[in-house]
Short mmCIF file of C-alpha atoms and ligand atoms in Angstrom, two decimals:
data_model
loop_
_atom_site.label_atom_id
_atom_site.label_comp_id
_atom_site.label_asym_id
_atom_site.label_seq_id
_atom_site.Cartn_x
_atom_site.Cartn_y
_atom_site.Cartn_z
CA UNK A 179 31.63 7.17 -33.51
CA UNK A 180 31.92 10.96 -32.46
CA UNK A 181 30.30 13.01 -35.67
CA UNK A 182 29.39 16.38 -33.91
CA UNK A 183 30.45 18.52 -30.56
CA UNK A 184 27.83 17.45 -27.85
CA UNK A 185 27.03 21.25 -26.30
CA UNK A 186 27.24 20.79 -22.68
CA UNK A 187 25.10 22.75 -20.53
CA UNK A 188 25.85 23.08 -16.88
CA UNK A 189 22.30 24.31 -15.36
CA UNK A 190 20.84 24.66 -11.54
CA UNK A 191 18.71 22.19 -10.73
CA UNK A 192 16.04 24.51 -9.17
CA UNK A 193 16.44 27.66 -10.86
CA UNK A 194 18.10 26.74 -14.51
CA UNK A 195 19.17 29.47 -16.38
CA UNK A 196 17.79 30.96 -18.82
CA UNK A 197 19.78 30.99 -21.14
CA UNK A 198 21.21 27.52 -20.98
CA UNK A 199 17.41 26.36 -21.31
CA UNK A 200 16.58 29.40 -24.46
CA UNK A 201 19.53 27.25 -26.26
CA UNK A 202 18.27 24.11 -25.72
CA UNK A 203 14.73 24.60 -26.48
CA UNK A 204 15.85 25.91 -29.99
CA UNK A 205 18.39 23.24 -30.22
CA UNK A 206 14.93 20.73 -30.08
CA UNK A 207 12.97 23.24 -32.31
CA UNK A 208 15.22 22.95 -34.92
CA UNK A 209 15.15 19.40 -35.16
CA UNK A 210 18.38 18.31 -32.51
CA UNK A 211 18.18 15.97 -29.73
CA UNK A 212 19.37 17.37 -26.27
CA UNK A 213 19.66 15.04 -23.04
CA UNK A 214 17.96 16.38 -19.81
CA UNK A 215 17.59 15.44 -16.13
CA UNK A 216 14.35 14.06 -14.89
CA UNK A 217 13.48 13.62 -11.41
CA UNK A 218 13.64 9.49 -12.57
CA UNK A 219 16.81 9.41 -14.83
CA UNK A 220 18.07 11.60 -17.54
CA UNK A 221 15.70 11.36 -21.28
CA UNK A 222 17.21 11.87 -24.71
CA UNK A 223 14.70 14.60 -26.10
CA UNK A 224 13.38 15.45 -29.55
CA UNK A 225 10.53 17.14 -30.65
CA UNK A 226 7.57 15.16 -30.76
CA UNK A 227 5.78 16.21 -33.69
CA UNK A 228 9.20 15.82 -35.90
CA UNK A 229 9.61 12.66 -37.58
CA UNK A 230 12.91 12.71 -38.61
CA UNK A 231 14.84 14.06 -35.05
CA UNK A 232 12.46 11.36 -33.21
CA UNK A 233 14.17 8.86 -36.24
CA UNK A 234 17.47 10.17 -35.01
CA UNK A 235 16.90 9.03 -31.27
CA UNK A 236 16.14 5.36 -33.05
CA UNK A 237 19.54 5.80 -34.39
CA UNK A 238 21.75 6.75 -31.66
CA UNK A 239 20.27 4.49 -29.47
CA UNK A 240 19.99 1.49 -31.91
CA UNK A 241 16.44 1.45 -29.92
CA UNK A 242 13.90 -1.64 -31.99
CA UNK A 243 11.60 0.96 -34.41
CA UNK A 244 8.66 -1.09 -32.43
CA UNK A 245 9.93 0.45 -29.14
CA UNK A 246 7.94 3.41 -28.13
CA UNK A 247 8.69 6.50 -27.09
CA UNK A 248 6.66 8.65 -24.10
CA UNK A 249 6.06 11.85 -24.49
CA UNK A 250 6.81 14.48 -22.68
CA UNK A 251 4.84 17.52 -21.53
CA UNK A 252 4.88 20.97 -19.10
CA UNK A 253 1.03 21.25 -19.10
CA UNK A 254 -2.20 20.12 -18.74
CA UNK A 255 -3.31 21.49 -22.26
CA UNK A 256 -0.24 19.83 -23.82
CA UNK A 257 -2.25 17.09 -23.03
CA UNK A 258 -4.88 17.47 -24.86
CA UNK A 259 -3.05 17.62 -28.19
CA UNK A 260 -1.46 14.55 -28.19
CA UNK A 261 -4.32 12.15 -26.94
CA UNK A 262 -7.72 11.68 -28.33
CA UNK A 263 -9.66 11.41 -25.16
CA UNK A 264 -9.03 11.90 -21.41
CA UNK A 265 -10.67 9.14 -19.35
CA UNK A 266 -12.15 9.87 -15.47
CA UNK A 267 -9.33 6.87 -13.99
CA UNK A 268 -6.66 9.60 -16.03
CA UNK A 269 -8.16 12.59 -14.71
CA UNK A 270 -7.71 10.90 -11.11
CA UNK A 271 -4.14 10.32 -11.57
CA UNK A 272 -3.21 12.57 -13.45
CA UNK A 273 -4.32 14.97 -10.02
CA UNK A 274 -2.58 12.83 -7.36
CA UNK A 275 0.76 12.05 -9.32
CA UNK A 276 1.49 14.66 -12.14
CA UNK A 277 4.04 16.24 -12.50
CA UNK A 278 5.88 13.07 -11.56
CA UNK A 279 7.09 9.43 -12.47
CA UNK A 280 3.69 7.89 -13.70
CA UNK A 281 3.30 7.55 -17.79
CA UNK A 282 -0.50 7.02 -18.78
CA UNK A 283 -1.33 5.61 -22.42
CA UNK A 284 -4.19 6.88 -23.66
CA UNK A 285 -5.50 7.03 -27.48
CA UNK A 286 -2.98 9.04 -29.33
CA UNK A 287 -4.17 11.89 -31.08
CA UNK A 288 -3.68 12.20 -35.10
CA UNK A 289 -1.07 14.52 -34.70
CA UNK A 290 1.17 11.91 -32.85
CA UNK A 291 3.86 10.71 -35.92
CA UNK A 292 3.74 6.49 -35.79
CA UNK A 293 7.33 6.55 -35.39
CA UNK A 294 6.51 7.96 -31.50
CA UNK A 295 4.05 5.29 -30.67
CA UNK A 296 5.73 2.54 -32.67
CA UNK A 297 2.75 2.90 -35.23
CA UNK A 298 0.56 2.15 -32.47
CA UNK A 299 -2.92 3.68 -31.99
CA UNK A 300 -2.10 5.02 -28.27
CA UNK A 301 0.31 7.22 -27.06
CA UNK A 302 2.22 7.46 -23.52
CA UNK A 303 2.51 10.50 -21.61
CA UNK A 304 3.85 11.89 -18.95
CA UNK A 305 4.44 15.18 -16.99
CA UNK A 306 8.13 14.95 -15.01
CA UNK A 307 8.79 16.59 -11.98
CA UNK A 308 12.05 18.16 -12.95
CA UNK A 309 12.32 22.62 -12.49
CA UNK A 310 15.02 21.81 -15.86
CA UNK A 311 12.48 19.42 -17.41
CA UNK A 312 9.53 21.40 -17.08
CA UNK A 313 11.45 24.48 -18.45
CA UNK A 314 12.89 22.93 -21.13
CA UNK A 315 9.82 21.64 -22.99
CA UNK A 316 8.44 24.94 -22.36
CA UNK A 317 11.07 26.65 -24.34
CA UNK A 318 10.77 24.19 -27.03
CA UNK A 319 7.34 24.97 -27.26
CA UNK A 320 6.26 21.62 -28.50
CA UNK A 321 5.94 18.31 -26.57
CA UNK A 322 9.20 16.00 -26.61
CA UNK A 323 9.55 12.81 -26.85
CA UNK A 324 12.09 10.98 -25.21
CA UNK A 325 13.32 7.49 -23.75
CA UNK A 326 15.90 6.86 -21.32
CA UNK A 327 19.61 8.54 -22.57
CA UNK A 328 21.47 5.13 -22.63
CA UNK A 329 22.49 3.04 -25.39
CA UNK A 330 19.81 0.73 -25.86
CA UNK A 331 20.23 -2.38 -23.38
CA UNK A 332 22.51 -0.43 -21.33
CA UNK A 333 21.66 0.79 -17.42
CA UNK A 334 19.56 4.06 -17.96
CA UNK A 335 21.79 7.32 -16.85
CA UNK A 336 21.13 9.07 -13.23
CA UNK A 337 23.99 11.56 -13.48
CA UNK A 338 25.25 13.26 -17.02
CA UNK A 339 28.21 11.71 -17.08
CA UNK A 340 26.44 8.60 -18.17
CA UNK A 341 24.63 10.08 -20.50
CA UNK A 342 28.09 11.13 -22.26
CA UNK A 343 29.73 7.76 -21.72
CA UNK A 344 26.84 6.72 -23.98
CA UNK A 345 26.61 9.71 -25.95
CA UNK A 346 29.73 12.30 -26.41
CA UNK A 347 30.02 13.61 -29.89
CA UNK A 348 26.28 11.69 -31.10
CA UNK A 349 23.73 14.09 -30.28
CA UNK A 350 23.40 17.84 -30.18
CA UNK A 351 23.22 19.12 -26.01
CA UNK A 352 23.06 17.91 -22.57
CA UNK A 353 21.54 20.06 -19.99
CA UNK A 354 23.37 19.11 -16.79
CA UNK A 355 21.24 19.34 -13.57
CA UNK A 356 23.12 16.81 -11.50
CA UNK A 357 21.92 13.69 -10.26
CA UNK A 358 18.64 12.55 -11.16
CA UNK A 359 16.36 12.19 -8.33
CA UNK A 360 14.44 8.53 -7.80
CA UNK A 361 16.94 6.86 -9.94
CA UNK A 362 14.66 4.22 -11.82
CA UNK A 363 12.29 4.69 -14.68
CA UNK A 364 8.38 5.89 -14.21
CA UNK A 365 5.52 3.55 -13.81
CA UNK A 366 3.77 2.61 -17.22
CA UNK A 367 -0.13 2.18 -16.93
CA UNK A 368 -2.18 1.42 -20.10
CA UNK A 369 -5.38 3.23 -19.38
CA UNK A 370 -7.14 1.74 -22.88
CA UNK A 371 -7.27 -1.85 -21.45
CA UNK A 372 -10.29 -2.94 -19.53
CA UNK A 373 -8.76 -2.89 -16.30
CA UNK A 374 -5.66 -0.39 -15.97
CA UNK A 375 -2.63 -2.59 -16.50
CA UNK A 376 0.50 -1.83 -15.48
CA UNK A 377 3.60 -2.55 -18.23
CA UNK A 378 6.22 -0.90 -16.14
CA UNK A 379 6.65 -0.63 -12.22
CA UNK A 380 8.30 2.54 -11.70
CA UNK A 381 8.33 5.67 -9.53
CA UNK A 382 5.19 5.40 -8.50
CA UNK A 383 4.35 2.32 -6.47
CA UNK A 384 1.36 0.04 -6.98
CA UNK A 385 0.58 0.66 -3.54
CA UNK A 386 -0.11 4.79 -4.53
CA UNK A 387 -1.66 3.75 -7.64
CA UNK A 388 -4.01 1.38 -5.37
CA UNK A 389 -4.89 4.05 -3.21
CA UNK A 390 -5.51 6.34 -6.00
CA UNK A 391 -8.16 4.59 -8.06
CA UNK A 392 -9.91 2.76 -5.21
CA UNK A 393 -11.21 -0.25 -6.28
CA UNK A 394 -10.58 -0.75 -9.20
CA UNK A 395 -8.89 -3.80 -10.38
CA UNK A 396 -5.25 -3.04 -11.92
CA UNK A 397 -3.81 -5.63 -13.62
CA UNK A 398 0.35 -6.07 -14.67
CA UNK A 399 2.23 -7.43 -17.58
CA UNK A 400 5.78 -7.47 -18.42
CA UNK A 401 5.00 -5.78 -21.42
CA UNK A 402 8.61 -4.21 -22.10
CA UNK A 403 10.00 -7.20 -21.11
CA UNK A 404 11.12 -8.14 -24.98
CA UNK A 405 13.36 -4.77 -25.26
CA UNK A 406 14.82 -4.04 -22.35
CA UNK A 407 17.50 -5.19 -20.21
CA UNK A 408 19.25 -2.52 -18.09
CA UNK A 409 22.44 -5.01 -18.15
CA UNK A 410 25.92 -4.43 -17.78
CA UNK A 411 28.79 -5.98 -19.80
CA UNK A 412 29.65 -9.09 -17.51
CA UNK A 413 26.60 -11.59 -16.81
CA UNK A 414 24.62 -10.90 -13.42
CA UNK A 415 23.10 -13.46 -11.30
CA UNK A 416 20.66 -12.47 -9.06
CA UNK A 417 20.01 -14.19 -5.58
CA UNK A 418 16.78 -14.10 -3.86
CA UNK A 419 15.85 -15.82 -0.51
CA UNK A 420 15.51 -15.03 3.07
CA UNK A 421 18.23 -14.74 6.05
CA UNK A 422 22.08 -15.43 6.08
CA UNK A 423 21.28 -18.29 3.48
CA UNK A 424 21.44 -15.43 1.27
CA UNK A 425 24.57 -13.98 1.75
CA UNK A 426 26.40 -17.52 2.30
CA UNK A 427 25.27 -18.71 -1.03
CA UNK A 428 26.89 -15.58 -2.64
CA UNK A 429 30.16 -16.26 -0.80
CA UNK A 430 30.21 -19.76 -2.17
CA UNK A 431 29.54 -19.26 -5.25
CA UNK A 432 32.02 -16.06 -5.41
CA UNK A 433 34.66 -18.78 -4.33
CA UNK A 434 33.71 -21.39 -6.90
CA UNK A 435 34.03 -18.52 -9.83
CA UNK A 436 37.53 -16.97 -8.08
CA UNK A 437 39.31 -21.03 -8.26
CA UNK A 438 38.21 -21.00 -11.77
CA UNK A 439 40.46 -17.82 -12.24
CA UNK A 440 36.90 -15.18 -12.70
CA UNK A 441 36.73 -11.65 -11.07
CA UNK A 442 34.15 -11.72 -9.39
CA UNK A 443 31.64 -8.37 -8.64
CA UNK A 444 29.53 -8.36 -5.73
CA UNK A 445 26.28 -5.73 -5.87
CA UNK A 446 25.64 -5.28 -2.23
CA UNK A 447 24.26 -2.59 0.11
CA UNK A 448 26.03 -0.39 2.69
CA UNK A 449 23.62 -2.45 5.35
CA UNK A 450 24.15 -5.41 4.43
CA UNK A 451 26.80 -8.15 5.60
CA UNK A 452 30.73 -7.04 4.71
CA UNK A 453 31.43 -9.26 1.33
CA UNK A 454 34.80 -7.56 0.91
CA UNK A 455 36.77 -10.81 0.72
CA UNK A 456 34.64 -12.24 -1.71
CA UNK A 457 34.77 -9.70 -4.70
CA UNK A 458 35.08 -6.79 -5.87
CA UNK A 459 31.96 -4.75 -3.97
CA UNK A 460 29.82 -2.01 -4.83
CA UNK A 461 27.63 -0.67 -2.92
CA UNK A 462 23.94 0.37 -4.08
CA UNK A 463 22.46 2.36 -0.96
CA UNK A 464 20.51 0.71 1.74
CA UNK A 465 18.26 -2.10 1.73
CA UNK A 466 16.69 -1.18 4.45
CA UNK A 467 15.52 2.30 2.92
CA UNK A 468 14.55 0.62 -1.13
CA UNK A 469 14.45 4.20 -1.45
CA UNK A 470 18.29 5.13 -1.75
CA UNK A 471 19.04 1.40 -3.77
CA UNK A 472 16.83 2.62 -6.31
CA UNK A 473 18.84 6.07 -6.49
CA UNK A 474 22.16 4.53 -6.66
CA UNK A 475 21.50 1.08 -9.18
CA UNK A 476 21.78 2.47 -12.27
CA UNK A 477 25.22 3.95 -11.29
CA UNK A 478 26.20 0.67 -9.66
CA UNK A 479 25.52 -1.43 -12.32
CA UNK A 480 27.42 1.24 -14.39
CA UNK A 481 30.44 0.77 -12.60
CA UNK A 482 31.09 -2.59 -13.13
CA UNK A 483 32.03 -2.53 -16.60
CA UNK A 484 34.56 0.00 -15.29
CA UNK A 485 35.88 -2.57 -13.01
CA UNK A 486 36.58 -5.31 -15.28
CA UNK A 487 35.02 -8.32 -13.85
CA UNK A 488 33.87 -11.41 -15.12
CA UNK A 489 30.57 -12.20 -13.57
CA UNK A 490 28.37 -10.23 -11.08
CA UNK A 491 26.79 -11.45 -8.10
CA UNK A 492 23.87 -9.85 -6.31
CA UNK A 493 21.85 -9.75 -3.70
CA UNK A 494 17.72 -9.42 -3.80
CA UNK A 495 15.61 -7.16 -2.03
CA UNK A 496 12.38 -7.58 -1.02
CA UNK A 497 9.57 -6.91 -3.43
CA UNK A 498 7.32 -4.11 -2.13
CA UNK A 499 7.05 -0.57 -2.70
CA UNK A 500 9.96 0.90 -4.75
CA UNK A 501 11.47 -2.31 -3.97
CA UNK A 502 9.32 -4.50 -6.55
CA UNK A 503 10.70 -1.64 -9.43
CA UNK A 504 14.01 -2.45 -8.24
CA UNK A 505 13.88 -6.37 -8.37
CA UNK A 506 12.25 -5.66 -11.61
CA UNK A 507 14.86 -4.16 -13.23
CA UNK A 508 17.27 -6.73 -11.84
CA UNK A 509 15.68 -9.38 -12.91
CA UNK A 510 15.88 -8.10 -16.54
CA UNK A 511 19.67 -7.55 -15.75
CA UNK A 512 19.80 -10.86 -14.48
CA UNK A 513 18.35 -12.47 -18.10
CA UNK A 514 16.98 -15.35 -16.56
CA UNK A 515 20.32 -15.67 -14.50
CA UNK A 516 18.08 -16.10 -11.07
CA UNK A 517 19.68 -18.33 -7.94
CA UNK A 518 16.83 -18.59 -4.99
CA UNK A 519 18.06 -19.99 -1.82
P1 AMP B 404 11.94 4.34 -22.03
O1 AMP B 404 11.48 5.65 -22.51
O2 AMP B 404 13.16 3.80 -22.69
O3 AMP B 404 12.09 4.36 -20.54
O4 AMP B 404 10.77 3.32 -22.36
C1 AMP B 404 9.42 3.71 -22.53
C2 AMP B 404 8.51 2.57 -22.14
O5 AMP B 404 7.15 2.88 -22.41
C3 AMP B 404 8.83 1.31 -22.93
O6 AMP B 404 8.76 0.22 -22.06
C4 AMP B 404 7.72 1.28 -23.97
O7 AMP B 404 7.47 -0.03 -24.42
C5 AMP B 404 6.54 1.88 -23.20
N1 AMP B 404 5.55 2.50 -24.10
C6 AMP B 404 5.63 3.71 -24.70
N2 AMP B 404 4.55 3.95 -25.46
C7 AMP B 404 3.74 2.89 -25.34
C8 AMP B 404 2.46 2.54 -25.90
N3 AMP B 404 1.79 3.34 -26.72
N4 AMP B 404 1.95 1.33 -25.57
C9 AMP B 404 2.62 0.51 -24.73
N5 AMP B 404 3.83 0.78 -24.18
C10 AMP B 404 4.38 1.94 -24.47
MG1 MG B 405 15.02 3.06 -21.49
#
């Protein structure tokens, strides 16, 4: 369905022009949506105190109505508009990790339309640490909410391309900035629980987020765990374990699928063992450096339902650091679909 011409907006990463980012910011003011680069993956943007352009991401996406959105803001005293009160654990992390890929929840302030928070009574925020980002909810004046730029249940986008795949002729603008930078989603924390609970690893580890309060107790959920699934078209299996059992399990089950006349997709990593005669490989960075999987997964995953295959084999990381964001995320991709040697 292609209704209107998607405005595409090549901008510098570091220095984006201003005029590309003058355009855009009206282009949100006046009620559009416009897809941006964060340094995590790119957002589908809308004003955040208009009902009916946040009701238009809903749309596009076909994202549940009890899915909420976070909000997005260039400053501190943004902040204090949309939330009711700012707690000392926010204050703390808010220092150590804004701008950048942590989302706090926090009471939402009166101004905050339910169809943001999913008619809930809190709100999640977050400040990214993108120069096109940053400028662009500046020139829009207003803070913007905005979920992941993917079809809903599709891999989240890390370049623009993506983001059109998903998106060409549905929504207003893209600002292009290249790549996104981490590659997977920011860490959710729920600040009005008891403890602070985590509902999404992300960006930030829970190792930093450890560090940053001390000790105090975090606890984590799987509270997005009903809506999303990062998947691509062909079912993924996901196999965990330790050693070569690993990779020989893969080969044997890539040879059971192949005599039963499947194309098989392998999801490896460049250091890993050569499973070229098994499948169809793509490659998703290092696992040695969780770092550079995490930038290149979405894209991976991506690929394969440009490839054509039938199932999708791949291999698990260890959970730890970015790693444990990673694994999450596959696991979701994975539906259940989990082979431990
Ligand atoms: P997305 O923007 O698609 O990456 O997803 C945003 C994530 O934040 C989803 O997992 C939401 O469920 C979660 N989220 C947003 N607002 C809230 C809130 N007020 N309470 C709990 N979770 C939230
Ligand atoms: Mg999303």
């Amino acid at each position: 369905m292609r209704g209107i011409k998607t405005c595409h907006l090549k901008v510098d990463r570091v220095n984006p022009e201003k005029d590309a980012i003058a355009r855009a910011g009206m282009v949100l003011r006046r009620g559009g949506l416009v897809a941006f680069p964060t340094e995590t993956v790119y957002g589908l943007g809308a004003a955040a105190t208009n009902t009916r352009a946040v009701a238009r991401i809903f749309e596009v996406k076909g994202r549940p109505p009890d899915n909420p959105l976070i909000v997005h803001i260039s400053s501190r005293s943004q902040l204090k508009a949309v939330v009711k009160d700012i707690t000392v654990e926010a204050e703390l992390l808010m220092n150590d990790f804004w701008p950048g890929p942590l989302t706090i929840i926090l009471p939402a302030a009166p101004v905050v339309p339910d169809i943001v928070t999913g008619g809930l009574t809190t709100v999640a925020v977050r400040m990214p640490d993108h120069p096109v980002a940053l400028a662009l909810i500046k020139a829009a004046g207003v803070p913007v909410a905005a979920p992941s730029a993917n079809l809903s249940g599709q891999p989240s986008p890390t370049q623009a391309a993506h983001v059109l795949q998903d998106f060409d002729g549905r929504i207003d603008a893209i600002l292009d900035g290249g790549p996104a930078g981490i590659g997977v989603e920011s860490t959710v924390l729920d600040l009005t629980t008891q403890a602070p609970t985590v509902l999404r690893p992300g960006g930030i580890t829970l190792e930093e987020l450890g560090s940053c309060l001390g000790g105090v107790n975090i606890n984590i959920t799987d509270g997005a765990a009903k809506h999303t699934h990062y998947a691509p078209h062909a079912p993924l299996y996901l196999v965990t374990g330790s050693g070569p059992a690993v990779a020989s399990k893969i080969r044997r089950l890539a040879e059971a699928e192949k005599r039963n006349g499947r194309r098989v997709g392998i999801l490896t990593y460049v250091d890993s063992e050569d499973f070229s005669s098994a499948g169809k490989v793509v490659f998703a960075g290092y696992k040695g450096s969780p770092e550079t999987v995490a930038a290149g997964l979405y894209a991976a995953l991506r690929s394969f339902n440009e490839l054509a295959v039938d199932i999708i084999l791949v291999e698990g990381l260890e959970e730890k650091g970015i790693g444990l964001t990673v694994m999450n995320r596959l696991k979701k991709a994975a539906d259940g679909r989990l082979i431990q040697v």
